Amino acid sequence: MAMPKKGSRRIIVDGADYRWQVRRRAPYSQANAWAPLRFAVERAEQPGAALVVSLPCARPDNWVYERTLPVTPALVAACIRRALERGWDPGRPGPAMTLEVTEDDLTAFLGGPPRYLIPFWWGVAPAETAPVSSDS
């Protein structure tokens, strides 16, 4: 089944056309930060096997204020390239491939250490400047 165009974003990587999407609403396990932030990628025309990318952080809308990271086109492109290197064939029908991204992968993909954000009820703050609770 092809990814719906509504809610997905188009990206061209090395001349190939893909669509990618972070699920609109968090599943319960991701909302509680029990499961990591994930996004899916597939070829835009005649999709085959999908790619599911798992990042080492929580979704921005998680309920427990765990650190998060914005999913940017540059990050998506780097993940697509890594998956292709590891044998993902987006034109071949079959089961989805899962790519588990590590902290080291993020550093390589982003050209430096990731800048995590901490969500709060009023917005988000960089992890290194987030307010600390005085309840300790």
PDB file of C-alpha atoms in Angstrom:
ATOM      1  CA  MET A   1       0.000   0.000   0.000  1.00  0.00           C
ATOM      2  CA  ALA A   2       1.409   3.379  -0.992  1.00  0.00           C
ATOM      3  CA  MET A   3       1.975   6.177   1.481  1.00  0.00           C
ATOM      4  CA  PRO A   4      -0.759   8.805   1.204  1.00  0.00           C
ATOM      5  CA  LYS A   5       0.320  12.064  -0.410  1.00  0.00           C
ATOM      6  CA  LYS A   6      -1.522  14.059   2.230  1.00  0.00           C
ATOM      7  CA  GLY A   7       0.765  14.486   5.201  1.00  0.00           C
ATOM      8  CA  SER A   8       3.865  13.156   3.467  1.00  0.00           C
ATOM      9  CA  ARG A   9       6.726  15.206   2.085  1.00  0.00           C
ATOM     10  CA  ARG A  10       8.576  14.759  -1.173  1.00  0.00           C
ATOM     11  CA  ILE A  11      12.361  14.582  -1.270  1.00  0.00           C
ATOM     12  CA  ILE A  12      14.786  13.948  -4.133  1.00  0.00           C
ATOM     13  CA  VAL A  13      17.964  12.120  -3.157  1.00  0.00           C
ATOM     14  CA  ASP A  14      20.662  11.539  -5.761  1.00  0.00           C
ATOM     15  CA  GLY A  15      18.101  11.986  -8.561  1.00  0.00           C
ATOM     16  CA  ALA A  16      15.513   9.572  -7.128  1.00  0.00           C
ATOM     17  CA  ASP A  17      12.099  10.780  -5.953  1.00  0.00           C
ATOM     18  CA  TYR A  18      10.855   9.640  -2.513  1.00  0.00           C
ATOM     19  CA  ARG A  19       8.070  10.481  -0.058  1.00  0.00           C
ATOM     20  CA  TRP A  20       8.602  10.509   3.699  1.00  0.00           C
ATOM     21  CA  GLN A  21       6.334  10.926   6.685  1.00  0.00           C
ATOM     22  CA  VAL A  22       6.349  11.045  10.456  1.00  0.00           C
ATOM     23  CA  ARG A  23       3.112   9.546  11.690  1.00  0.00           C
ATOM     24  CA  ARG A  24       0.640  12.358  12.356  1.00  0.00           C
ATOM     25  CA  ARG A  25      -0.503  11.128  15.756  1.00  0.00           C
ATOM     26  CA  ALA A  26       1.763   9.389  18.202  1.00  0.00           C
ATOM     27  CA  PRO A  27       0.984   5.771  19.009  1.00  0.00           C
ATOM     28  CA  TYR A  28       0.648   5.261  22.770  1.00  0.00           C
ATOM     29  CA  SER A  29       4.121   3.726  23.081  1.00  0.00           C
ATOM     30  CA  GLN A  30       5.741   6.718  21.340  1.00  0.00           C
ATOM     31  CA  ALA A  31       3.658   9.283  23.251  1.00  0.00           C
ATOM     32  CA  ASN A  32       5.000   7.767  26.500  1.00  0.00           C
ATOM     33  CA  ALA A  33       8.549   7.708  25.031  1.00  0.00           C
ATOM     34  CA  TRP A  34       8.665   3.927  25.417  1.00  0.00           C
ATOM     35  CA  ALA A  35       9.346   3.667  21.673  1.00  0.00           C
ATOM     36  CA  PRO A  36      11.598   5.982  19.657  1.00  0.00           C
ATOM     37  CA  LEU A  37      10.706   8.583  17.063  1.00  0.00           C
ATOM     38  CA  ARG A  38      10.194   6.856  13.707  1.00  0.00           C
ATOM     39  CA  PHE A  39       9.521   7.954  10.178  1.00  0.00           C
ATOM     40  CA  ALA A  40       8.787   6.057   6.972  1.00  0.00           C
ATOM     41  CA  VAL A  41      10.179   6.523   3.465  1.00  0.00           C
ATOM     42  CA  GLU A  42       9.170   5.020   0.148  1.00  0.00           C
ATOM     43  CA  ARG A  43       9.738   5.640  -3.516  1.00  0.00           C
ATOM     44  CA  ALA A  44       7.288   8.275  -4.804  1.00  0.00           C
ATOM     45  CA  GLU A  45       6.376   6.457  -8.017  1.00  0.00           C
ATOM     46  CA  GLN A  46       5.736   2.716  -8.034  1.00  0.00           C
ATOM     47  CA  PRO A  47       6.668   2.179  -4.384  1.00  0.00           C
ATOM     48  CA  GLY A  48       8.015  -1.166  -3.293  1.00  0.00           C
ATOM     49  CA  ALA A  49       9.578  -1.981   0.059  1.00  0.00           C
ATOM     50  CA  ALA A  50       9.314   0.860   2.550  1.00  0.00           C
ATOM     51  CA  LEU A  51      12.061   2.086   4.850  1.00  0.00           C
ATOM     52  CA  VAL A  52      11.279   2.652   8.538  1.00  0.00           C
ATOM     53  CA  VAL A  53      13.864   4.798  10.304  1.00  0.00           C
ATOM     54  CA  SER A  54      14.142   4.679  14.095  1.00  0.00           C
ATOM     55  CA  LEU A  55      15.921   7.618  15.769  1.00  0.00           C
ATOM     56  CA  PRO A  56      17.557   7.567  19.242  1.00  0.00           C
ATOM     57  CA  CYS A  57      15.100  10.065  20.734  1.00  0.00           C
ATOM     58  CA  ALA A  58      11.413  10.590  21.448  1.00  0.00           C
ATOM     59  CA  ARG A  59       8.732  12.291  19.355  1.00  0.00           C
ATOM     60  CA  PRO A  60       8.357  16.061  19.874  1.00  0.00           C
ATOM     61  CA  ASP A  61       4.805  15.516  21.146  1.00  0.00           C
ATOM     62  CA  ASN A  62       5.781  12.939  23.791  1.00  0.00           C
ATOM     63  CA  TRP A  63       3.953  13.234  27.105  1.00  0.00           C
ATOM     64  CA  VAL A  64       6.933  12.850  29.430  1.00  0.00           C
ATOM     65  CA  TYR A  65       9.204  15.626  28.124  1.00  0.00           C
ATOM     66  CA  GLU A  66      11.972  13.360  26.814  1.00  0.00           C
ATOM     67  CA  ARG A  67      14.541  14.873  24.482  1.00  0.00           C
ATOM     68  CA  THR A  68      13.643  15.084  20.826  1.00  0.00           C
ATOM     69  CA  LEU A  69      15.108  16.058  17.492  1.00  0.00           C
ATOM     70  CA  PRO A  70      13.462  17.672  14.479  1.00  0.00           C
ATOM     71  CA  VAL A  71      13.294  15.413  11.429  1.00  0.00           C
ATOM     72  CA  THR A  72      14.773  17.554   8.662  1.00  0.00           C
ATOM     73  CA  PRO A  73      15.142  16.863   4.934  1.00  0.00           C
ATOM     74  CA  ALA A  74      18.933  16.647   5.409  1.00  0.00           C
ATOM     75  CA  LEU A  75      18.491  13.935   8.033  1.00  0.00           C
ATOM     76  CA  VAL A  76      15.988  12.054   5.860  1.00  0.00           C
ATOM     77  CA  ALA A  77      18.366  12.189   2.869  1.00  0.00           C
ATOM     78  CA  ALA A  78      21.263  10.870   4.971  1.00  0.00           C
ATOM     79  CA  CYS A  79      19.092   8.003   6.243  1.00  0.00           C
ATOM     80  CA  ILE A  80      18.003   7.115   2.709  1.00  0.00           C
ATOM     81  CA  ARG A  81      21.630   7.009   1.558  1.00  0.00           C
ATOM     82  CA  ARG A  82      22.631   4.813   4.516  1.00  0.00           C
ATOM     83  CA  ALA A  83      19.738   2.413   3.857  1.00  0.00           C
ATOM     84  CA  LEU A  84      20.666   2.161   0.171  1.00  0.00           C
ATOM     85  CA  GLU A  85      24.267   1.373   1.192  1.00  0.00           C
ATOM     86  CA  ARG A  86      22.918  -1.409   3.411  1.00  0.00           C
ATOM     87  CA  GLY A  87      20.874  -2.984   0.631  1.00  0.00           C
ATOM     88  CA  TRP A  88      17.464  -1.317   0.718  1.00  0.00           C
ATOM     89  CA  ASP A  89      15.818  -1.687  -2.702  1.00  0.00           C
ATOM     90  CA  PRO A  90      12.886   0.762  -2.711  1.00  0.00           C
ATOM     91  CA  GLY A  91      11.591  -0.534  -6.042  1.00  0.00           C
ATOM     92  CA  ARG A  92      11.323  -4.181  -5.018  1.00  0.00           C
ATOM     93  CA  PRO A  93       8.080  -5.298  -3.377  1.00  0.00           C
ATOM     94  CA  GLY A  94       8.479  -6.877   0.010  1.00  0.00           C
ATOM     95  CA  PRO A  95       8.657  -6.191   3.699  1.00  0.00           C
ATOM     96  CA  ALA A  96       9.877  -2.869   5.037  1.00  0.00           C
ATOM     97  CA  MET A  97      13.517  -2.431   5.980  1.00  0.00           C
ATOM     98  CA  THR A  98      14.245  -0.958   9.417  1.00  0.00           C
ATOM     99  CA  LEU A  99      17.182   1.389   9.883  1.00  0.00           C
ATOM    100  CA  GLU A 100      18.197   1.907  13.521  1.00  0.00           C
ATOM    101  CA  VAL A 101      20.044   5.234  13.723  1.00  0.00           C
ATOM    102  CA  THR A 102      22.575   5.572  16.567  1.00  0.00           C
ATOM    103  CA  GLU A 103      24.016   8.662  18.262  1.00  0.00           C
ATOM    104  CA  ASP A 104      27.207   8.190  16.209  1.00  0.00           C
ATOM    105  CA  ASP A 105      25.163   7.963  13.009  1.00  0.00           C
ATOM    106  CA  LEU A 106      23.406  11.223  13.882  1.00  0.00           C
ATOM    107  CA  THR A 107      26.740  12.959  14.460  1.00  0.00           C
ATOM    108  CA  ALA A 108      27.950  11.776  11.043  1.00  0.00           C
ATOM    109  CA  PHE A 109      24.662  12.640   9.283  1.00  0.00           C
ATOM    110  CA  LEU A 110      24.402  16.114  10.826  1.00  0.00           C
ATOM    111  CA  GLY A 111      28.094  17.031  10.625  1.00  0.00           C
ATOM    112  CA  GLY A 112      28.330  17.417  14.408  1.00  0.00           C
ATOM    113  CA  PRO A 113      26.613  16.371  17.604  1.00  0.00           C
ATOM    114  CA  PRO A 114      22.815  16.485  17.441  1.00  0.00           C
ATOM    115  CA  ARG A 115      21.126  19.470  19.088  1.00  0.00           C
ATOM    116  CA  TYR A 116      18.327  17.875  21.053  1.00  0.00           C
ATOM    117  CA  LEU A 117      15.294  19.772  22.227  1.00  0.00           C
ATOM    118  CA  ILE A 118      13.286  19.225  25.399  1.00  0.00           C
ATOM    119  CA  PRO A 119       9.517  19.744  24.968  1.00  0.00           C
ATOM    120  CA  PHE A 120       7.616  21.623  27.659  1.00  0.00           C
ATOM    121  CA  TRP A 121       3.972  22.568  27.945  1.00  0.00           C
ATOM    122  CA  TRP A 122       4.820  26.035  26.563  1.00  0.00           C
ATOM    123  CA  GLY A 123       7.104  24.933  23.722  1.00  0.00           C
ATOM    124  CA  VAL A 124      10.567  23.445  23.347  1.00  0.00           C
ATOM    125  CA  ALA A 125      14.018  24.431  24.554  1.00  0.00           C
ATOM    126  CA  PRO A 126      17.502  23.246  23.586  1.00  0.00           C
ATOM    127  CA  ALA A 127      18.530  20.405  25.878  1.00  0.00           C
ATOM    128  CA  GLU A 128      21.566  22.297  27.205  1.00  0.00           C
ATOM    129  CA  THR A 129      19.454  25.324  28.269  1.00  0.00           C
ATOM    130  CA  ALA A 130      16.263  23.635  29.422  1.00  0.00           C
ATOM    131  CA  PRO A 131      15.008  24.701  32.860  1.00  0.00           C
ATOM    132  CA  VAL A 132      15.768  22.269  35.686  1.00  0.00           C
ATOM    133  CA  SER A 133      13.134  21.316  38.227  1.00  0.00           C
ATOM    134  CA  SER A 134      13.723  22.542  41.783  1.00  0.00           C
ATOM    135  CA  ASP A 135      11.916  19.523  43.258  1.00  0.00           C
ATOM    136  CA  SER A 136      15.165  17.695  44.113  1.00  0.00           C
TER     137      SER A 136
END
